[in-house]
């Protein structure tokens, strides 16, 4: 018996060594195929950086009302409402235009970690350490204590619910991620699990899943980020295995977000970097990293892309919120350095549906809403030309031809000529003062 156990241990050790060797070979092969990144090619083409200054984003409102750390927020599709979740055990639904609270929902479990609006804005979902995703219909009557009752409880996870997101254009299905290493597609009407992604399947995550993002162009595809330092692409029609696994991070992947065109996605990690991946080639296209001193590297907690994809907003554990130029991998602005910025860790952020407003949430218990005063002229980013090569062993290998990026025009800032430079500056200044005046009048 002891000999068989020792033999199994030896075989296990040999298998681990083989896996590590194959992983290293794959890493080297990827590096050979990646002859250039997005920023390098953009610089070689003389692309102009985005012009973005402190006065282009104005903090017009501070949403105060939570008594604990804010952990999550989400916008409605019509732009005028925000839902936030806090350690105080409440969900608050805000009118983003007036800062008024329309709902203050007391939760069954105070340890909430995530929240989301349904596509129609009629209901909100949340989850946390109780391992349950709770659904609230905002149109339901309150009980005798003035609390909004739970309309549906989605039970089945064996670990905390870290993230939830409704399937686009559907109020009846949502996807959750969990500390039990799985993601689940739920049918809200029945309260049952439609599909489970990961878990006992070998291609699933091997540690807690922290974030999910559903593609806006193909709702059957979603990506997940995990404490195993990887992101994985899933097809809801094939739950048995991940479509692709993305390596590169050296720490927990805290947040994932699809790029506007649906062909790429961004990630943020404890290693202090944001990364851009292509779902078709599996390649890493760019790393966004700001050098720091000898202090501990701040973790990336949340990310969001602008409507065009030219800007990447990233929140950090030290209170910084960087605006990145995705083409040139340069920091355009640090919102954490502006006046009236957050005084604690940035935990969540999100853009309104039309891209005109950014909301951030923090451990300082507040949310801050920023509006864009100046509309940037930006491109819709890039398209990667991929070539499929067949090897003798019939294994398909995708070779990314990064030297053949098709960068669209309009990658400059907002200094496009509209008659005269003086007229442009006059109009921009006028818009700035009008916007500031409106923000002053609104509560």
Short mmCIF file of C-alpha atoms in Angstrom, two decimals:
data_model
loop_
_atom_site.label_atom_id
_atom_site.label_comp_id
_atom_site.label_asym_id
_atom_site.label_seq_id
_atom_site.Cartn_x
_atom_site.Cartn_y
_atom_site.Cartn_z
CA UNK A 1 0.00 0.00 0.00
CA UNK A 2 2.77 2.41 0.96
CA UNK A 3 4.66 1.61 -2.23
CA UNK A 4 1.62 2.44 -4.36
CA UNK A 5 1.16 5.76 -2.53
CA UNK A 6 4.80 6.70 -3.03
CA UNK A 7 4.52 5.71 -6.70
CA UNK A 8 1.48 7.95 -7.12
CA UNK A 9 3.34 10.83 -5.48
CA UNK A 10 6.25 10.38 -7.88
CA UNK A 11 3.92 10.30 -10.87
CA UNK A 12 2.14 13.39 -9.59
CA UNK A 13 5.43 15.26 -9.17
CA UNK A 14 6.53 14.21 -12.66
CA UNK A 15 3.21 15.37 -14.13
CA UNK A 16 3.53 18.76 -12.42
CA UNK A 17 7.05 19.13 -13.79
CA UNK A 18 5.82 18.27 -17.29
CA UNK A 19 2.96 20.77 -17.05
CA UNK A 20 5.31 23.54 -15.88
CA UNK A 21 7.69 22.75 -18.72
CA UNK A 22 4.88 22.90 -21.30
CA UNK A 23 3.60 26.16 -19.80
CA UNK A 24 7.04 27.72 -20.11
CA UNK A 25 7.33 26.57 -23.73
CA UNK A 26 3.93 28.10 -24.50
CA UNK A 27 5.03 31.35 -22.88
CA UNK A 28 8.17 31.45 -25.01
CA UNK A 29 6.16 30.68 -28.15
CA UNK A 30 3.75 33.55 -27.38
CA UNK A 31 6.67 35.92 -26.93
CA UNK A 32 8.08 34.90 -30.32
CA UNK A 33 4.76 35.59 -32.03
CA UNK A 34 4.28 38.96 -30.35
CA UNK A 35 6.70 41.02 -32.39
CA UNK A 36 5.23 44.35 -31.28
CA UNK A 37 2.54 45.64 -28.91
CA UNK A 38 -0.17 48.22 -29.51
CA UNK A 39 1.80 51.12 -28.03
CA UNK A 40 4.96 50.31 -29.99
CA UNK A 41 3.14 50.14 -33.30
CA UNK A 42 1.15 53.30 -32.56
CA UNK A 43 4.33 55.24 -31.80
CA UNK A 44 5.96 53.97 -34.99
CA UNK A 45 2.98 55.36 -36.93
CA UNK A 46 3.31 58.75 -35.28
CA UNK A 47 -0.04 58.59 -33.54
CA UNK A 48 -0.81 61.69 -31.48
CA UNK A 49 -1.62 61.24 -27.78
CA UNK A 50 -5.03 62.12 -26.42
CA UNK A 51 -5.15 65.66 -25.06
CA UNK A 52 -6.90 65.44 -21.72
CA UNK A 53 -6.55 67.84 -18.81
CA UNK A 54 -7.87 68.37 -15.26
CA UNK A 55 -10.71 70.58 -16.51
CA UNK A 56 -12.01 68.01 -18.98
CA UNK A 57 -13.54 65.90 -16.21
CA UNK A 58 -15.46 67.85 -13.60
CA UNK A 59 -16.61 66.30 -10.32
CA UNK A 60 -20.13 67.68 -10.29
CA UNK A 61 -21.66 65.59 -7.50
CA UNK A 62 -20.69 63.62 -4.41
CA UNK A 63 -23.32 61.02 -3.56
CA UNK A 64 -23.43 60.76 0.23
CA UNK A 65 -25.68 58.39 2.13
CA UNK A 66 -23.83 55.16 2.79
CA UNK A 67 -22.53 54.52 6.29
CA UNK A 68 -19.92 51.96 5.23
CA UNK A 69 -17.39 51.22 2.53
CA UNK A 70 -18.83 51.23 -1.00
CA UNK A 71 -17.99 47.99 -2.80
CA UNK A 72 -19.90 48.06 -6.08
CA UNK A 73 -21.94 50.26 -8.41
CA UNK A 74 -23.80 50.00 -11.70
CA UNK A 75 -25.58 52.36 -14.11
CA UNK A 76 -28.93 51.89 -15.80
CA UNK A 77 -28.98 51.83 -19.57
CA UNK A 78 -30.79 55.17 -19.71
CA UNK A 79 -27.95 56.90 -17.82
CA UNK A 80 -29.90 58.68 -15.09
CA UNK A 81 -29.78 56.10 -12.27
CA UNK A 82 -27.02 54.40 -10.29
CA UNK A 83 -27.21 51.52 -7.82
CA UNK A 84 -24.50 51.12 -5.18
CA UNK A 85 -23.75 48.45 -2.59
CA UNK A 86 -22.04 49.12 0.71
CA UNK A 87 -20.71 47.44 3.82
CA UNK A 88 -23.55 49.12 5.70
CA UNK A 89 -25.80 46.36 4.34
CA UNK A 90 -27.82 48.51 1.99
CA UNK A 91 -28.35 49.03 -1.70
CA UNK A 92 -29.05 52.63 -2.65
CA UNK A 93 -30.58 53.61 -5.98
CA UNK A 94 -29.64 57.18 -6.91
CA UNK A 95 -30.98 59.66 -9.38
CA UNK A 96 -27.69 60.58 -11.04
CA UNK A 97 -29.01 63.95 -12.21
CA UNK A 98 -30.28 65.23 -8.85
CA UNK A 99 -28.27 63.10 -6.33
CA UNK A 100 -31.57 62.09 -4.73
CA UNK A 101 -32.08 58.56 -3.36
CA UNK A 102 -35.04 56.75 -4.90
CA UNK A 103 -34.55 53.48 -2.97
CA UNK A 104 -32.61 52.44 0.13
CA UNK A 105 -32.86 48.66 0.28
CA UNK A 106 -31.96 46.85 3.50
CA UNK A 107 -30.29 43.56 2.59
CA UNK A 108 -30.83 40.13 4.20
CA UNK A 109 -27.03 39.84 4.50
CA UNK A 110 -24.98 42.95 5.26
CA UNK A 111 -21.82 41.52 3.67
CA UNK A 112 -22.64 42.52 0.11
CA UNK A 113 -19.90 42.52 -2.56
CA UNK A 114 -21.63 43.21 -5.87
CA UNK A 115 -24.72 44.78 -7.41
CA UNK A 116 -26.19 45.21 -10.89
CA UNK A 117 -29.12 46.86 -12.65
CA UNK A 118 -31.31 44.82 -14.98
CA UNK A 119 -31.35 46.00 -18.63
CA UNK A 120 -34.80 47.56 -18.22
CA UNK A 121 -33.88 49.15 -14.89
CA UNK A 122 -36.90 47.55 -13.19
CA UNK A 123 -34.88 45.36 -10.82
CA UNK A 124 -31.49 45.12 -9.14
CA UNK A 125 -29.39 42.13 -8.14
CA UNK A 126 -26.76 41.77 -5.43
CA UNK A 127 -24.65 39.10 -3.78
CA UNK A 128 -22.02 38.61 -1.13
CA UNK A 129 -20.78 36.39 1.65
CA UNK A 130 -24.14 34.64 2.06
CA UNK A 131 -23.42 32.80 -1.24
CA UNK A 132 -26.82 33.93 -2.58
CA UNK A 133 -27.73 36.32 -5.39
CA UNK A 134 -30.79 38.33 -4.31
CA UNK A 135 -33.14 40.03 -6.80
CA UNK A 136 -35.24 43.06 -5.87
CA UNK A 137 -38.10 44.36 -8.03
CA UNK A 138 -38.01 48.14 -7.61
CA UNK A 139 -41.74 48.36 -8.40
CA UNK A 140 -42.77 46.01 -5.58
CA UNK A 141 -44.60 47.49 -2.60
CA UNK A 142 -42.63 47.78 0.63
CA UNK A 143 -43.46 45.75 3.74
CA UNK A 144 -44.82 47.16 7.00
CA UNK A 145 -41.31 48.24 8.05
CA UNK A 146 -40.79 50.12 4.80
CA UNK A 147 -38.33 47.58 3.39
CA UNK A 148 -38.39 46.27 -0.16
CA UNK A 149 -38.87 42.47 -0.12
CA UNK A 150 -36.63 40.05 -1.99
CA UNK A 151 -38.42 38.95 -5.15
CA UNK A 152 -36.08 36.04 -5.94
CA UNK A 153 -33.14 34.34 -4.22
CA UNK A 154 -30.70 32.45 -6.45
CA UNK A 155 -29.12 29.75 -4.27
CA UNK A 156 -26.57 27.19 -5.41
CA UNK A 157 -23.08 28.62 -5.01
CA UNK A 158 -20.87 27.03 -2.36
CA UNK A 159 -18.82 30.19 -1.87
CA UNK A 160 -19.34 33.94 -1.72
CA UNK A 161 -20.86 35.70 -4.74
CA UNK A 162 -18.18 38.09 -5.98
CA UNK A 163 -19.83 39.54 -9.09
CA UNK A 164 -23.15 39.50 -10.93
CA UNK A 165 -24.15 40.84 -14.33
CA UNK A 166 -27.40 40.63 -16.27
CA UNK A 167 -27.29 39.22 -19.78
CA UNK A 168 -27.72 42.23 -22.12
CA UNK A 169 -31.31 42.92 -23.23
CA UNK A 170 -32.65 40.25 -20.86
CA UNK A 171 -34.18 40.71 -17.42
CA UNK A 172 -34.57 36.96 -17.05
CA UNK A 173 -30.94 35.76 -17.07
CA UNK A 174 -27.79 36.79 -15.23
CA UNK A 175 -24.31 35.41 -14.64
CA UNK A 176 -22.59 35.25 -11.27
CA UNK A 177 -19.02 34.47 -10.23
CA UNK A 178 -18.09 32.95 -6.90
CA UNK A 179 -15.41 31.94 -4.46
CA UNK A 180 -16.32 28.32 -5.21
CA UNK A 181 -14.24 28.68 -8.42
CA UNK A 182 -17.30 28.66 -10.71
CA UNK A 183 -19.53 30.96 -12.71
CA UNK A 184 -23.25 30.26 -13.07
CA UNK A 185 -25.86 31.28 -15.64
CA UNK A 186 -29.22 31.68 -13.87
CA UNK A 187 -32.80 31.65 -15.08
CA UNK A 188 -34.32 34.28 -12.79
CA UNK A 189 -37.89 33.28 -13.68
CA UNK A 190 -37.44 29.80 -12.22
CA UNK A 191 -34.55 30.54 -9.87
CA UNK A 192 -32.62 27.59 -11.30
CA UNK A 193 -29.09 27.26 -12.63
CA UNK A 194 -29.03 26.97 -16.41
CA UNK A 195 -25.29 26.24 -16.67
CA UNK A 196 -22.28 25.97 -14.37
CA UNK A 197 -18.87 27.01 -15.72
CA UNK A 198 -15.83 25.49 -14.07
CA UNK A 199 -15.79 23.52 -10.87
CA UNK A 200 -15.21 19.85 -11.64
CA UNK A 201 -14.18 20.62 -15.22
CA UNK A 202 -10.44 20.67 -15.81
CA UNK A 203 -10.56 23.80 -17.95
CA UNK A 204 -12.20 25.82 -15.17
CA UNK A 205 -10.57 28.22 -12.74
CA UNK A 206 -8.46 26.75 -9.94
CA UNK A 207 -9.13 29.55 -7.44
CA UNK A 208 -11.82 32.08 -6.50
CA UNK A 209 -13.50 33.81 -9.44
CA UNK A 210 -13.65 37.54 -8.76
CA UNK A 211 -15.24 39.17 -11.81
CA UNK A 212 -17.23 38.54 -14.98
CA UNK A 213 -18.00 40.63 -18.06
CA UNK A 214 -20.48 39.74 -20.80
CA UNK A 215 -19.77 40.76 -24.37
CA UNK A 216 -22.03 43.52 -25.61
CA UNK A 217 -21.78 42.33 -29.21
CA UNK A 218 -22.36 38.62 -28.48
CA UNK A 219 -24.23 37.91 -25.26
CA UNK A 220 -23.32 34.22 -25.46
CA UNK A 221 -19.68 35.04 -24.67
CA UNK A 222 -18.36 36.17 -21.31
CA UNK A 223 -14.98 36.44 -19.67
CA UNK A 224 -14.03 35.77 -16.04
CA UNK A 225 -11.07 36.79 -13.88
CA UNK A 226 -9.74 34.75 -10.97
CA UNK A 227 -7.29 34.49 -8.09
CA UNK A 228 -5.44 31.89 -10.18
CA UNK A 229 -3.96 34.85 -12.13
CA UNK A 230 -5.81 33.96 -15.31
CA UNK A 231 -8.80 35.17 -17.29
CA UNK A 232 -10.97 32.70 -19.17
CA UNK A 233 -13.36 33.08 -22.08
CA UNK A 234 -16.62 31.10 -21.95
CA UNK A 235 -19.45 30.31 -24.36
CA UNK A 236 -22.77 29.86 -22.54
CA UNK A 237 -23.70 27.13 -25.03
CA UNK A 238 -20.65 25.03 -24.03
CA UNK A 239 -20.28 25.04 -20.25
CA UNK A 240 -18.03 21.98 -20.10
CA UNK A 241 -14.84 23.81 -21.03
CA UNK A 242 -13.45 27.32 -21.37
CA UNK A 243 -13.01 28.56 -24.91
CA UNK A 244 -9.63 30.05 -24.08
CA UNK A 245 -7.40 30.77 -21.08
CA UNK A 246 -5.39 34.01 -20.91
CA UNK A 247 -2.11 34.11 -18.99
CA UNK A 248 0.17 37.02 -18.17
CA UNK A 249 -0.81 38.41 -14.80
CA UNK A 250 1.28 37.67 -11.72
CA UNK A 251 -1.46 38.28 -9.18
CA UNK A 252 -5.20 37.97 -8.63
CA UNK A 253 -7.27 39.21 -11.57
CA UNK A 254 -9.71 41.48 -9.72
CA UNK A 255 -11.65 42.91 -12.63
CA UNK A 256 -12.40 42.17 -16.28
CA UNK A 257 -14.23 44.30 -18.83
CA UNK A 258 -15.03 43.72 -22.50
CA UNK A 259 -13.74 46.24 -25.02
CA UNK A 260 -16.56 48.07 -26.87
CA UNK A 261 -16.13 46.06 -30.08
CA UNK A 262 -16.39 42.71 -28.27
CA UNK A 263 -13.18 41.32 -29.79
CA UNK A 264 -10.95 42.28 -26.87
CA UNK A 265 -11.17 42.68 -23.14
CA UNK A 266 -9.23 44.40 -20.39
CA UNK A 267 -8.12 43.11 -17.01
CA UNK A 268 -6.89 44.60 -13.74
CA UNK A 269 -4.82 42.75 -11.20
CA UNK A 270 -3.11 42.78 -7.81
CA UNK A 271 0.17 42.93 -9.74
CA UNK A 272 -0.58 46.60 -10.39
CA UNK A 273 -1.14 46.22 -14.13
CA UNK A 274 -4.03 46.45 -16.55
CA UNK A 275 -3.77 44.32 -19.66
CA UNK A 276 -5.53 44.13 -23.01
CA UNK A 277 -6.20 40.72 -24.60
CA UNK A 278 -7.59 39.66 -27.97
CA UNK A 279 -10.18 36.87 -27.69
CA UNK A 280 -9.56 35.63 -31.25
CA UNK A 281 -5.80 35.15 -31.07
CA UNK A 282 -5.45 34.71 -27.32
CA UNK A 283 -2.58 37.16 -27.32
CA UNK A 284 -1.83 39.93 -24.88
CA UNK A 285 -1.85 43.19 -26.84
CA UNK A 286 -0.76 45.71 -24.22
CA UNK A 287 0.27 46.20 -20.58
CA UNK A 288 -0.71 49.38 -18.72
CA UNK A 289 1.61 49.96 -15.80
CA UNK A 290 2.74 53.08 -13.97
CA UNK A 291 6.08 52.99 -12.19
CA UNK A 292 5.91 53.60 -8.44
CA UNK A 293 8.52 54.16 -5.79
CA UNK A 294 9.73 51.67 -3.24
CA UNK A 295 6.30 51.51 -1.65
CA UNK A 296 3.94 48.61 -2.17
CA UNK A 297 2.50 48.43 -5.69
CA UNK A 298 -1.18 49.48 -5.61
CA UNK A 299 -3.69 46.90 -6.80
CA UNK A 300 -6.03 47.53 -9.72
CA UNK A 301 -9.55 47.15 -8.34
CA UNK A 302 -11.83 48.17 -11.21
CA UNK A 303 -11.65 49.20 -14.88
CA UNK A 304 -13.92 50.64 -17.57
CA UNK A 305 -13.49 51.65 -21.21
CA UNK A 306 -14.77 54.81 -22.86
CA UNK A 307 -17.39 54.42 -25.60
CA UNK A 308 -14.75 54.45 -28.34
CA UNK A 309 -12.23 52.39 -26.37
CA UNK A 310 -9.51 55.04 -26.65
CA UNK A 311 -9.59 55.68 -22.90
CA UNK A 312 -9.22 53.15 -20.09
CA UNK A 313 -10.30 54.18 -16.59
CA UNK A 314 -8.62 52.22 -13.80
CA UNK A 315 -9.20 52.48 -10.05
CA UNK A 316 -6.44 51.56 -7.60
CA UNK A 317 -6.20 50.51 -3.97
CA UNK A 318 -4.23 53.64 -3.03
CA UNK A 319 -7.01 56.01 -4.14
CA UNK A 320 -5.59 56.78 -7.58
CA UNK A 321 -7.83 56.61 -10.63
CA UNK A 322 -5.81 56.70 -13.86
CA UNK A 323 -7.14 57.60 -17.28
CA UNK A 324 -5.03 55.66 -19.78
CA UNK A 325 -4.56 56.30 -23.49
CA UNK A 326 -5.12 52.72 -24.69
CA UNK A 327 -3.21 53.22 -27.93
CA UNK A 328 -0.03 54.70 -26.47
CA UNK A 329 -0.23 53.12 -22.98
CA UNK A 330 0.29 56.50 -21.32
CA UNK A 331 -1.48 57.98 -18.30
CA UNK A 332 -3.50 60.96 -19.52
CA UNK A 333 -4.81 62.04 -16.12
CA UNK A 334 -4.87 60.87 -12.50
CA UNK A 335 -8.32 61.65 -11.13
CA UNK A 336 -7.06 60.82 -7.64
CA UNK A 337 -4.86 63.92 -7.73
CA UNK A 338 -7.73 66.30 -8.49
CA UNK A 339 -9.40 68.49 -5.93
CA UNK A 340 -12.36 66.86 -4.15
CA UNK A 341 -11.13 63.36 -4.98
CA UNK A 342 -11.72 60.25 -2.88
CA UNK A 343 -9.92 59.84 0.44
CA UNK A 344 -9.71 56.06 0.35
CA UNK A 345 -9.36 52.99 -1.80
CA UNK A 346 -11.21 53.11 -5.14
CA UNK A 347 -13.32 49.96 -5.15
CA UNK A 348 -15.54 50.36 -8.20
CA UNK A 349 -16.19 52.61 -11.16
CA UNK A 350 -18.46 52.70 -14.17
CA UNK A 351 -19.43 54.82 -17.15
CA UNK A 352 -22.92 55.89 -18.07
CA UNK A 353 -24.46 54.31 -21.15
CA UNK A 354 -23.69 57.32 -23.34
CA UNK A 355 -20.16 57.69 -21.96
CA UNK A 356 -20.71 61.25 -20.75
CA UNK A 357 -20.36 60.54 -17.02
CA UNK A 358 -18.06 58.48 -14.81
CA UNK A 359 -18.99 57.36 -11.30
CA UNK A 360 -16.48 56.04 -8.76
CA UNK A 361 -17.03 54.37 -5.39
CA UNK A 362 -14.63 54.22 -2.48
CA UNK A 363 -13.93 53.02 1.03
CA UNK A 364 -14.55 56.61 2.12
CA UNK A 365 -18.30 55.69 1.90
CA UNK A 366 -18.93 58.13 -0.96
CA UNK A 367 -19.57 57.98 -4.68
CA UNK A 368 -18.38 60.73 -6.98
CA UNK A 369 -19.90 61.53 -10.32
CA UNK A 370 -17.73 63.18 -12.94
CA UNK A 371 -18.93 64.54 -16.26
CA UNK A 372 -16.98 65.06 -19.46
CA UNK A 373 -16.85 68.72 -20.37
CA UNK A 374 -15.00 68.17 -23.63
CA UNK A 375 -15.92 65.49 -26.13
CA UNK A 376 -12.79 63.78 -27.37
CA UNK A 377 -12.36 62.88 -31.01
CA UNK A 378 -11.23 59.27 -30.73
CA UNK A 379 -11.05 56.21 -32.88
CA UNK A 380 -12.81 52.91 -32.47
CA UNK A 381 -9.44 51.32 -31.91
CA UNK A 382 -7.87 48.49 -33.81
CA UNK A 383 -8.50 45.33 -35.71
CA UNK A 384 -6.00 42.52 -35.48
CA UNK A 385 -5.28 40.56 -38.63
CA UNK A 386 -4.81 36.95 -37.53
CA UNK A 387 -3.37 34.19 -39.69
CA UNK A 388 -4.08 30.53 -38.92
CA UNK A 389 -1.21 28.13 -39.46
CA UNK A 390 -1.54 24.34 -39.46
CA UNK A 391 1.29 22.37 -37.93
CA UNK A 392 2.18 18.80 -38.80
CA UNK A 393 0.47 17.56 -35.63
CA UNK A 394 -2.76 19.31 -36.74
CA UNK A 395 -2.70 21.55 -33.69
CA UNK A 396 -4.09 24.97 -34.64
CA UNK A 397 -1.81 27.86 -33.76
CA UNK A 398 -2.88 31.47 -34.17
CA UNK A 399 -0.07 33.76 -35.21
CA UNK A 400 -0.94 37.36 -34.49
CA UNK A 401 0.33 39.71 -37.15
CA UNK A 402 0.58 42.79 -34.96
CA UNK A 403 2.61 44.59 -37.60
CA UNK A 404 -0.56 44.81 -39.71
CA UNK A 405 -2.81 46.75 -37.33
CA UNK A 406 -5.57 48.65 -39.09
CA UNK A 407 -5.66 51.79 -36.97
CA UNK A 408 -8.59 54.00 -37.87
CA UNK A 409 -8.25 57.71 -38.35
CA UNK A 410 -9.09 60.21 -35.67
CA UNK A 411 -6.57 59.19 -33.05
CA UNK A 412 -5.71 62.74 -32.14
CA UNK A 413 -7.15 64.76 -29.31
CA UNK A 414 -9.91 67.31 -29.61
CA UNK A 415 -7.92 69.97 -31.44
CA UNK A 416 -9.55 69.25 -34.81
CA UNK A 417 -9.86 72.42 -36.87
CA UNK A 418 -13.42 73.79 -36.99
CA UNK A 419 -12.74 77.10 -38.75
CA UNK A 420 -10.06 78.53 -36.50
CA UNK A 421 -8.16 77.47 -33.40
CA UNK A 422 -9.37 80.56 -31.58
CA UNK A 423 -13.02 79.67 -32.26
CA UNK A 424 -12.45 76.12 -31.02
CA UNK A 425 -10.94 77.34 -27.75
CA UNK A 426 -13.76 79.84 -27.28
CA UNK A 427 -16.44 77.19 -27.75
CA UNK A 428 -14.71 74.73 -25.42
CA UNK A 429 -14.30 77.36 -22.72
CA UNK A 430 -17.95 78.37 -23.10
CA UNK A 431 -19.07 74.75 -22.74
CA UNK A 432 -16.88 74.33 -19.67
CA UNK A 433 -18.37 77.33 -17.88
CA UNK A 434 -21.95 76.42 -18.82
CA UNK A 435 -21.45 72.88 -17.50
CA UNK A 436 -19.83 74.12 -14.30
CA UNK A 437 -22.67 76.60 -13.78
CA UNK A 438 -25.29 73.84 -14.19
CA UNK A 439 -23.41 71.63 -11.72
CA UNK A 440 -23.39 74.51 -9.22
CA UNK A 441 -27.16 74.93 -9.48
CA UNK A 442 -27.99 71.23 -9.12
CA UNK A 443 -28.03 69.83 -5.54
#
